[in-house]
mmCIF file of C-alpha atoms in Angstrom:
data_model
loop_
_atom_site.group_PDB
_atom_site.id
_atom_site.type_symbol
_atom_site.label_atom_id
_atom_site.label_comp_id
_atom_site.label_asym_id
_atom_site.label_seq_id
_atom_site.Cartn_x
_atom_site.Cartn_y
_atom_site.Cartn_z
ATOM 1 C CA UNK A 1 -22.266 -2.274 -10.838
ATOM 2 C CA UNK A 2 -18.690 -1.973 -12.046
ATOM 3 C CA UNK A 3 -17.529 1.626 -12.208
ATOM 4 C CA UNK A 4 -20.453 2.963 -10.146
ATOM 5 C CA UNK A 5 -19.437 5.995 -8.085
ATOM 6 C CA UNK A 6 -18.439 4.889 -4.625
ATOM 7 C CA UNK A 7 -19.454 6.583 -1.381
ATOM 8 C CA UNK A 8 -17.407 5.638 1.668
ATOM 9 C CA UNK A 9 -19.181 5.521 5.020
ATOM 10 C CA UNK A 10 -17.610 4.424 8.290
ATOM 11 C CA UNK A 11 -18.620 0.781 7.726
ATOM 12 C CA UNK A 12 -16.801 0.626 4.384
ATOM 13 C CA UNK A 13 -13.782 2.435 5.821
ATOM 14 C CA UNK A 14 -13.650 -0.086 8.682
ATOM 15 C CA UNK A 15 -13.757 -2.962 6.190
ATOM 16 C CA UNK A 16 -10.904 -1.505 4.140
ATOM 17 C CA UNK A 17 -8.815 -0.763 7.226
ATOM 18 C CA UNK A 18 -9.301 -4.326 8.523
ATOM 19 C CA UNK A 19 -8.043 -5.636 5.191
ATOM 20 C CA UNK A 20 -5.058 -3.275 5.355
ATOM 21 C CA UNK A 21 -4.186 -4.500 8.849
ATOM 22 C CA UNK A 22 -4.376 -8.121 7.672
ATOM 23 C CA UNK A 23 -2.109 -7.351 4.709
ATOM 24 C CA UNK A 24 0.479 -5.585 6.874
ATOM 25 C CA UNK A 25 0.514 -8.431 9.399
ATOM 26 C CA UNK A 26 0.866 -11.062 6.669
ATOM 27 C CA UNK A 27 3.793 -9.195 5.096
ATOM 28 C CA UNK A 28 5.464 -8.797 8.477
ATOM 29 C CA UNK A 29 5.098 -12.530 9.129
ATOM 30 C CA UNK A 30 6.616 -13.269 5.708
ATOM 31 C CA UNK A 31 9.616 -11.066 6.566
ATOM 32 C CA UNK A 32 10.228 -12.967 9.792
ATOM 33 C CA UNK A 33 10.112 -16.269 7.917
ATOM 34 C CA UNK A 34 12.634 -14.921 5.394
ATOM 35 C CA UNK A 35 14.947 -13.642 8.133
ATOM 36 C CA UNK A 36 14.478 -16.635 10.390
ATOM 37 C CA UNK A 37 15.361 -14.700 13.547
ATOM 38 C CA UNK A 38 11.955 -14.020 15.072
ATOM 39 C CA UNK A 39 12.981 -10.497 16.082
ATOM 40 C CA UNK A 40 9.921 -8.734 14.705
ATOM 41 C CA UNK A 41 6.236 -8.963 15.573
ATOM 42 C CA UNK A 42 2.728 -8.658 14.225
ATOM 43 C CA UNK A 43 0.141 -8.356 16.941
ATOM 44 C CA UNK A 44 -3.518 -7.324 17.090
ATOM 45 C CA UNK A 45 -4.267 -3.891 18.498
ATOM 46 C CA UNK A 46 -7.780 -2.469 18.971
ATOM 47 C CA UNK A 47 -9.148 -4.033 15.786
ATOM 48 C CA UNK A 48 -5.993 -3.242 13.811
ATOM 49 C CA UNK A 49 -2.435 -4.537 13.831
ATOM 50 C CA UNK A 50 0.956 -3.391 15.066
ATOM 51 C CA UNK A 51 3.836 -4.706 12.980
ATOM 52 C CA UNK A 52 7.634 -4.687 12.854
ATOM 53 C CA UNK A 53 9.194 -6.675 10.013
ATOM 54 C CA UNK A 54 12.851 -5.564 9.973
ATOM 55 C CA UNK A 55 14.831 -2.341 10.329
ATOM 56 C CA UNK A 56 13.468 0.418 8.041
ATOM 57 C CA UNK A 57 10.798 -1.870 6.557
ATOM 58 C CA UNK A 58 7.638 -0.417 4.983
ATOM 59 C CA UNK A 59 5.701 -2.771 7.255
ATOM 60 C CA UNK A 60 6.883 -1.196 10.516
ATOM 61 C CA UNK A 61 3.635 0.512 11.414
ATOM 62 C CA UNK A 62 0.277 0.372 13.135
ATOM 63 C CA UNK A 63 -2.689 0.004 10.789
ATOM 64 C CA UNK A 64 -6.441 -0.279 11.137
ATOM 65 C CA UNK A 65 -7.066 1.661 14.357
ATOM 66 C CA UNK A 66 -10.159 3.706 15.053
ATOM 67 C CA UNK A 67 -13.042 1.274 14.601
ATOM 68 C CA UNK A 68 -12.829 -0.896 17.747
ATOM 69 C CA UNK A 69 -12.192 1.465 20.625
ATOM 70 C CA UNK A 70 -9.022 2.977 22.026
ATOM 71 C CA UNK A 71 -5.716 1.066 21.760
ATOM 72 C CA UNK A 72 -5.439 0.335 25.455
ATOM 73 C CA UNK A 73 -2.402 -1.932 24.967
ATOM 74 C CA UNK A 74 -0.382 0.832 23.335
ATOM 75 C CA UNK A 75 2.123 0.956 26.209
ATOM 76 C CA UNK A 76 3.251 -2.591 25.396
ATOM 77 C CA UNK A 77 3.361 -1.864 21.663
ATOM 78 C CA UNK A 78 5.433 1.288 22.141
ATOM 79 C CA UNK A 79 7.849 -0.648 24.358
ATOM 80 C CA UNK A 80 8.191 -3.342 21.694
ATOM 81 C CA UNK A 81 9.085 -0.758 19.034
ATOM 82 C CA UNK A 82 11.487 1.008 21.396
ATOM 83 C CA UNK A 83 13.278 -2.250 22.145
ATOM 84 C CA UNK A 84 13.923 -2.622 18.411
ATOM 85 C CA UNK A 85 15.056 1.005 18.053
ATOM 86 C CA UNK A 86 12.100 2.009 15.906
ATOM 87 C CA UNK A 87 9.649 4.923 16.089
ATOM 88 C CA UNK A 88 5.949 4.102 16.231
ATOM 89 C CA UNK A 89 4.090 5.075 13.065
ATOM 90 C CA UNK A 90 0.291 5.014 13.082
ATOM 91 C CA UNK A 91 -1.721 5.349 9.880
ATOM 92 C CA UNK A 92 -5.097 6.691 10.974
ATOM 93 C CA UNK A 93 -8.126 6.902 8.687
ATOM 94 C CA UNK A 94 -9.913 10.245 8.882
ATOM 95 C CA UNK A 95 -13.242 8.361 9.234
ATOM 96 C CA UNK A 96 -11.985 6.636 12.391
ATOM 97 C CA UNK A 97 -13.275 7.550 15.842
ATOM 98 C CA UNK A 98 -11.874 11.042 16.569
ATOM 99 C CA UNK A 99 -11.208 9.926 20.142
ATOM 100 C CA UNK A 100 -8.341 7.796 18.839
ATOM 101 C CA UNK A 101 -6.628 10.820 17.311
ATOM 102 C CA UNK A 102 -7.057 12.737 20.567
ATOM 103 C CA UNK A 103 -5.673 9.753 22.479
ATOM 104 C CA UNK A 104 -2.596 9.546 20.256
ATOM 105 C CA UNK A 105 -1.768 13.255 20.180
ATOM 106 C CA UNK A 106 -2.048 13.384 23.986
ATOM 107 C CA UNK A 107 0.639 10.692 24.066
ATOM 108 C CA UNK A 108 3.013 12.782 21.958
ATOM 109 C CA UNK A 109 2.280 11.532 18.453
ATOM 110 C CA UNK A 110 2.835 14.190 15.802
ATOM 111 C CA UNK A 111 1.377 14.554 12.329
ATOM 112 C CA UNK A 112 4.049 13.805 9.740
ATOM 113 C CA UNK A 113 2.197 13.297 6.446
ATOM 114 C CA UNK A 114 -0.917 12.024 4.669
ATOM 115 C CA UNK A 115 -1.856 9.382 2.115
ATOM 116 C CA UNK A 116 -5.035 8.921 0.101
ATOM 117 C CA UNK A 117 -7.135 5.771 -0.229
ATOM 118 C CA UNK A 118 -9.127 5.417 -3.447
ATOM 119 C CA UNK A 119 -11.635 2.735 -4.390
ATOM 120 C CA UNK A 120 -13.673 1.434 -7.290
ATOM 121 C CA UNK A 121 -16.655 -0.905 -7.314
ATOM 122 C CA UNK A 122 -16.337 -4.171 -9.215
ATOM 123 C CA UNK A 123 -19.460 -5.956 -10.351
ATOM 124 C CA UNK A 124 -18.782 -7.304 -13.819
ATOM 125 C CA UNK A 125 -16.069 -8.018 -16.373
ATOM 126 C CA UNK A 126 -13.427 -5.351 -16.933
ATOM 127 C CA UNK A 127 -11.654 -5.122 -20.264
ATOM 128 C CA UNK A 128 -7.849 -5.278 -20.126
ATOM 129 C CA UNK A 129 -5.409 -4.181 -22.830
ATOM 130 C CA UNK A 130 -4.188 -7.278 -24.710
ATOM 131 C CA UNK A 131 -0.497 -7.944 -25.166
ATOM 132 C CA UNK A 132 0.800 -5.142 -22.905
ATOM 133 C CA UNK A 133 0.527 -6.572 -19.380
ATOM 134 C CA UNK A 134 0.987 -10.207 -18.371
ATOM 135 C CA UNK A 135 1.494 -12.136 -15.121
ATOM 136 C CA UNK A 136 5.058 -12.235 -13.851
ATOM 137 C CA UNK A 137 6.492 -15.764 -14.161
ATOM 138 C CA UNK A 138 8.174 -17.444 -11.192
ATOM 139 C CA UNK A 139 11.520 -17.512 -13.018
ATOM 140 C CA UNK A 140 11.298 -13.734 -13.540
ATOM 141 C CA UNK A 141 10.811 -12.835 -9.878
ATOM 142 C CA UNK A 142 14.339 -11.720 -9.022
ATOM 143 C CA UNK A 143 14.820 -9.376 -12.019
ATOM 144 C CA UNK A 144 11.228 -8.143 -11.522
ATOM 145 C CA UNK A 145 11.938 -7.220 -7.897
ATOM 146 C CA UNK A 146 15.172 -5.442 -8.821
ATOM 147 C CA UNK A 147 13.585 -3.508 -11.688
ATOM 148 C CA UNK A 148 10.636 -2.322 -9.586
ATOM 149 C CA UNK A 149 12.981 -1.262 -6.775
ATOM 150 C CA UNK A 150 15.174 0.710 -9.193
ATOM 151 C CA UNK A 151 12.141 2.404 -10.772
ATOM 152 C CA UNK A 152 10.776 3.306 -7.336
ATOM 153 C CA UNK A 153 13.966 5.180 -6.489
ATOM 154 C CA UNK A 154 13.251 7.788 -9.189
ATOM 155 C CA UNK A 155 10.475 9.895 -7.703
ATOM 156 C CA UNK A 156 8.159 12.286 -9.501
ATOM 157 C CA UNK A 157 7.825 15.967 -8.682
ATOM 158 C CA UNK A 158 4.007 16.011 -8.716
ATOM 159 C CA UNK A 159 1.908 15.868 -5.586
ATOM 160 C CA UNK A 160 2.735 15.835 -1.901
ATOM 161 C CA UNK A 161 6.316 14.620 -1.333
ATOM 162 C CA UNK A 162 6.684 11.333 0.487
ATOM 163 C CA UNK A 163 7.948 11.489 4.070
ATOM 164 C CA UNK A 164 9.840 8.226 3.560
ATOM 165 C CA UNK A 165 13.116 7.177 2.006
ATOM 166 C CA UNK A 166 14.296 3.619 1.349
ATOM 167 C CA UNK A 167 17.315 1.821 -0.061
ATOM 168 C CA UNK A 168 16.829 -0.493 -3.067
ATOM 169 C CA UNK A 169 17.578 -3.468 -0.803
ATOM 170 C CA UNK A 170 14.745 -2.573 1.579
ATOM 171 C CA UNK A 171 12.341 -2.059 -1.333
ATOM 172 C CA UNK A 172 13.267 -5.475 -2.778
ATOM 173 C CA UNK A 173 12.713 -7.092 0.629
ATOM 174 C CA UNK A 174 9.341 -5.401 1.031
ATOM 175 C CA UNK A 175 8.188 -6.425 -2.444
ATOM 176 C CA UNK A 176 9.333 -9.997 -1.798
ATOM 177 C CA UNK A 177 7.479 -10.079 1.527
ATOM 178 C CA UNK A 178 4.128 -8.963 0.069
ATOM 179 C CA UNK A 179 2.226 -12.073 1.053
ATOM 180 C CA UNK A 180 -0.271 -13.612 -1.352
ATOM 181 C CA UNK A 181 0.071 -11.029 -4.120
ATOM 182 C CA UNK A 182 -0.274 -11.560 -7.858
ATOM 183 C CA UNK A 183 2.499 -9.795 -9.750
ATOM 184 C CA UNK A 184 2.256 -8.316 -13.260
ATOM 185 C CA UNK A 185 4.773 -7.180 -15.847
ATOM 186 C CA UNK A 186 4.171 -4.406 -18.373
ATOM 187 C CA UNK A 187 6.195 -4.373 -21.587
ATOM 188 C CA UNK A 188 6.619 -1.631 -24.155
ATOM 189 C CA UNK A 189 8.536 -1.917 -27.421
ATOM 190 C CA UNK A 190 9.796 -5.295 -26.259
ATOM 191 C CA UNK A 191 11.274 -3.885 -23.022
ATOM 192 C CA UNK A 192 10.319 -4.179 -19.376
ATOM 193 C CA UNK A 193 8.362 -0.989 -18.700
ATOM 194 C CA UNK A 194 6.887 -1.505 -15.255
ATOM 195 C CA UNK A 195 5.159 -3.805 -12.850
ATOM 196 C CA UNK A 196 2.496 -3.961 -10.180
ATOM 197 C CA UNK A 197 0.782 -6.332 -7.767
ATOM 198 C CA UNK A 198 -2.511 -6.960 -6.059
ATOM 199 C CA UNK A 199 -3.793 -9.144 -3.252
ATOM 200 C CA UNK A 200 -7.318 -10.328 -2.458
ATOM 201 C CA UNK A 201 -8.473 -9.914 1.158
ATOM 202 C CA UNK A 202 -12.120 -10.606 2.008
ATOM 203 C CA UNK A 203 -13.352 -9.596 -1.424
ATOM 204 C CA UNK A 204 -11.155 -6.491 -1.630
ATOM 205 C CA UNK A 205 -8.485 -6.270 -4.332
ATOM 206 C CA UNK A 206 -5.617 -4.367 -2.710
ATOM 207 C CA UNK A 207 -3.415 -2.796 -5.380
ATOM 208 C CA UNK A 208 0.216 -2.297 -4.331
ATOM 209 C CA UNK A 209 3.848 -2.371 -5.405
ATOM 210 C CA UNK A 210 3.486 -0.441 -8.667
ATOM 211 C CA UNK A 211 6.305 1.352 -10.455
ATOM 212 C CA UNK A 212 7.145 2.386 -14.026
ATOM 213 C CA UNK A 213 10.645 2.593 -15.483
ATOM 214 C CA UNK A 214 11.410 6.320 -15.941
ATOM 215 C CA UNK A 215 12.071 5.973 -19.691
ATOM 216 C CA UNK A 216 8.554 4.587 -20.174
ATOM 217 C CA UNK A 217 6.575 7.052 -18.054
ATOM 218 C CA UNK A 218 3.746 9.113 -19.558
ATOM 219 C CA UNK A 219 3.166 6.325 -22.095
ATOM 220 C CA UNK A 220 0.113 4.633 -20.572
ATOM 221 C CA UNK A 221 2.003 1.931 -18.691
ATOM 222 C CA UNK A 222 0.383 2.654 -15.324
ATOM 223 C CA UNK A 223 -3.044 2.744 -16.951
ATOM 224 C CA UNK A 224 -2.437 -0.645 -18.550
ATOM 225 C CA UNK A 225 -1.330 -2.092 -15.204
ATOM 226 C CA UNK A 226 -4.444 -0.712 -13.512
ATOM 227 C CA UNK A 227 -6.737 -2.152 -16.182
ATOM 228 C CA UNK A 228 -5.083 -5.579 -16.077
ATOM 229 C CA UNK A 229 -5.457 -5.779 -12.306
ATOM 230 C CA UNK A 230 -9.046 -4.546 -12.427
ATOM 231 C CA UNK A 231 -9.860 -7.304 -14.910
ATOM 232 C CA UNK A 232 -8.147 -9.926 -12.755
ATOM 233 C CA UNK A 233 -9.869 -8.647 -9.603
ATOM 234 C CA UNK A 234 -13.280 -8.841 -11.273
ATOM 235 C CA UNK A 235 -12.498 -12.371 -12.438
ATOM 236 C CA UNK A 236 -11.571 -13.234 -8.827
ATOM 237 C CA UNK A 237 -15.072 -11.999 -7.816
ATOM 238 C CA UNK A 238 -13.845 -9.063 -5.774
ATOM 239 C CA UNK A 239 -16.504 -6.422 -5.245
ATOM 240 C CA UNK A 240 -14.040 -3.629 -4.517
ATOM 241 C CA UNK A 241 -10.594 -2.502 -5.692
ATOM 242 C CA UNK A 242 -8.459 -0.256 -3.477
ATOM 243 C CA UNK A 243 -5.316 1.756 -4.185
ATOM 244 C CA UNK A 244 -3.289 4.025 -1.893
ATOM 245 C CA UNK A 245 -1.409 7.000 -3.324
ATOM 246 C CA UNK A 246 0.460 10.130 -2.345
ATOM 247 C CA UNK A 247 -1.994 13.075 -2.330
ATOM 248 C CA UNK A 248 -2.015 15.018 -5.587
ATOM 249 C CA UNK A 249 0.318 12.558 -7.314
ATOM 250 C CA UNK A 250 0.264 11.311 -10.886
ATOM 251 C CA UNK A 251 -0.637 7.894 -9.497
ATOM 252 C CA UNK A 252 -3.763 9.379 -7.912
ATOM 253 C CA UNK A 253 -4.661 11.100 -11.179
ATOM 254 C CA UNK A 254 -4.209 7.850 -13.132
ATOM 255 C CA UNK A 255 -6.397 5.952 -10.667
ATOM 256 C CA UNK A 256 -9.174 8.541 -10.831
ATOM 257 C CA UNK A 257 -9.085 8.381 -14.630
ATOM 258 C CA UNK A 258 -9.766 4.650 -14.297
ATOM 259 C CA UNK A 259 -12.885 5.221 -12.222
ATOM 260 C CA UNK A 260 -11.445 5.191 -8.709
ATOM 261 C CA UNK A 261 -13.060 7.581 -6.245
ATOM 262 C CA UNK A 262 -11.201 9.301 -3.417
ATOM 263 C CA UNK A 263 -12.606 7.597 -0.310
ATOM 264 C CA UNK A 264 -10.586 8.997 2.579
ATOM 265 C CA UNK A 265 -7.181 10.142 3.742
ATOM 266 C CA UNK A 266 -4.923 8.555 6.297
ATOM 267 C CA UNK A 267 -2.939 10.742 8.668
ATOM 268 C CA UNK A 268 0.592 9.500 9.341
ATOM 269 C CA UNK A 269 1.211 10.010 13.060
ATOM 270 C CA UNK A 270 4.664 9.295 14.481
ATOM 271 C CA UNK A 271 6.120 9.022 17.962
ATOM 272 C CA UNK A 272 9.896 8.798 18.261
ATOM 273 C CA UNK A 273 12.624 9.652 15.769
ATOM 274 C CA UNK A 274 11.558 10.525 12.219
ATOM 275 C CA UNK A 275 10.090 7.465 10.520
ATOM 276 C CA UNK A 276 11.425 5.972 7.317
ATOM 277 C CA UNK A 277 8.732 3.306 7.240
ATOM 278 C CA UNK A 278 6.380 3.269 4.296
ATOM 279 C CA UNK A 279 2.900 4.612 4.078
ATOM 280 C CA UNK A 280 2.095 1.624 1.914
ATOM 281 C CA UNK A 281 1.331 3.874 -0.974
ATOM 282 C CA UNK A 282 0.819 2.381 -4.368
ATOM 283 C CA UNK A 283 3.739 4.350 -5.761
ATOM 284 C CA UNK A 284 6.096 7.106 -4.646
ATOM 285 C CA UNK A 285 6.420 8.337 -8.217
ATOM 286 C CA UNK A 286 4.225 9.080 -11.177
ATOM 287 C CA UNK A 287 4.054 6.122 -13.496
#
């Protein structure tokens, strides 16, 4: 039933991590199409995916490991990242096989940060707030991308600080490359107040790309965006909605107020120079 408290076992974690790996790979492929140079890659790795989209992209990472054995092809993956001058960033679910963490740390990977994955069951209609949030029109895409990027640059002081730092141009590129997402606009007092996206992967609604304009924060904008996407995800017959946040952030608090349960954490493990690639978190600021 919708809103029922959600317990995450290893099977559910594996399902979510597979969806995350598919999303990352799809976004990386979209970046290569946009750039037209074929320099990046998205390749399967031990049930997950290793991806490089472009320099400093949020999609330069390894996702979904830990549920299909050790990443035996990691030598080739590390060489591919090194050739492109990028560190290797692995996002490892804490419900994954512990042997994978041991394998990575023995190879010199270091713990750099964490992110939280929250989920909510969907089994029936979800009421959205009328007149506040609407789908983003195709002719609004460019200003939408720019506004979300600008809002994302103003971080909030609550919660664990992000280990990443991006330029507005990179954020715009990443938002543009989010393959297959549905984008939403929130308005307040006739002004653009924020936006967010979600994508459907194997019955999972993956919430991403959310930000609120600083002048409109603490006014219910993020809650309205969550409710609108929950309603749309239920209508799309998803059985699960997922959001990733910085630990202890306002975004996590907002999600939990909307019935999301904390399912697990991901450890951000890095080999090479300090990563600027994204954790994929729903938002780096409270909104």
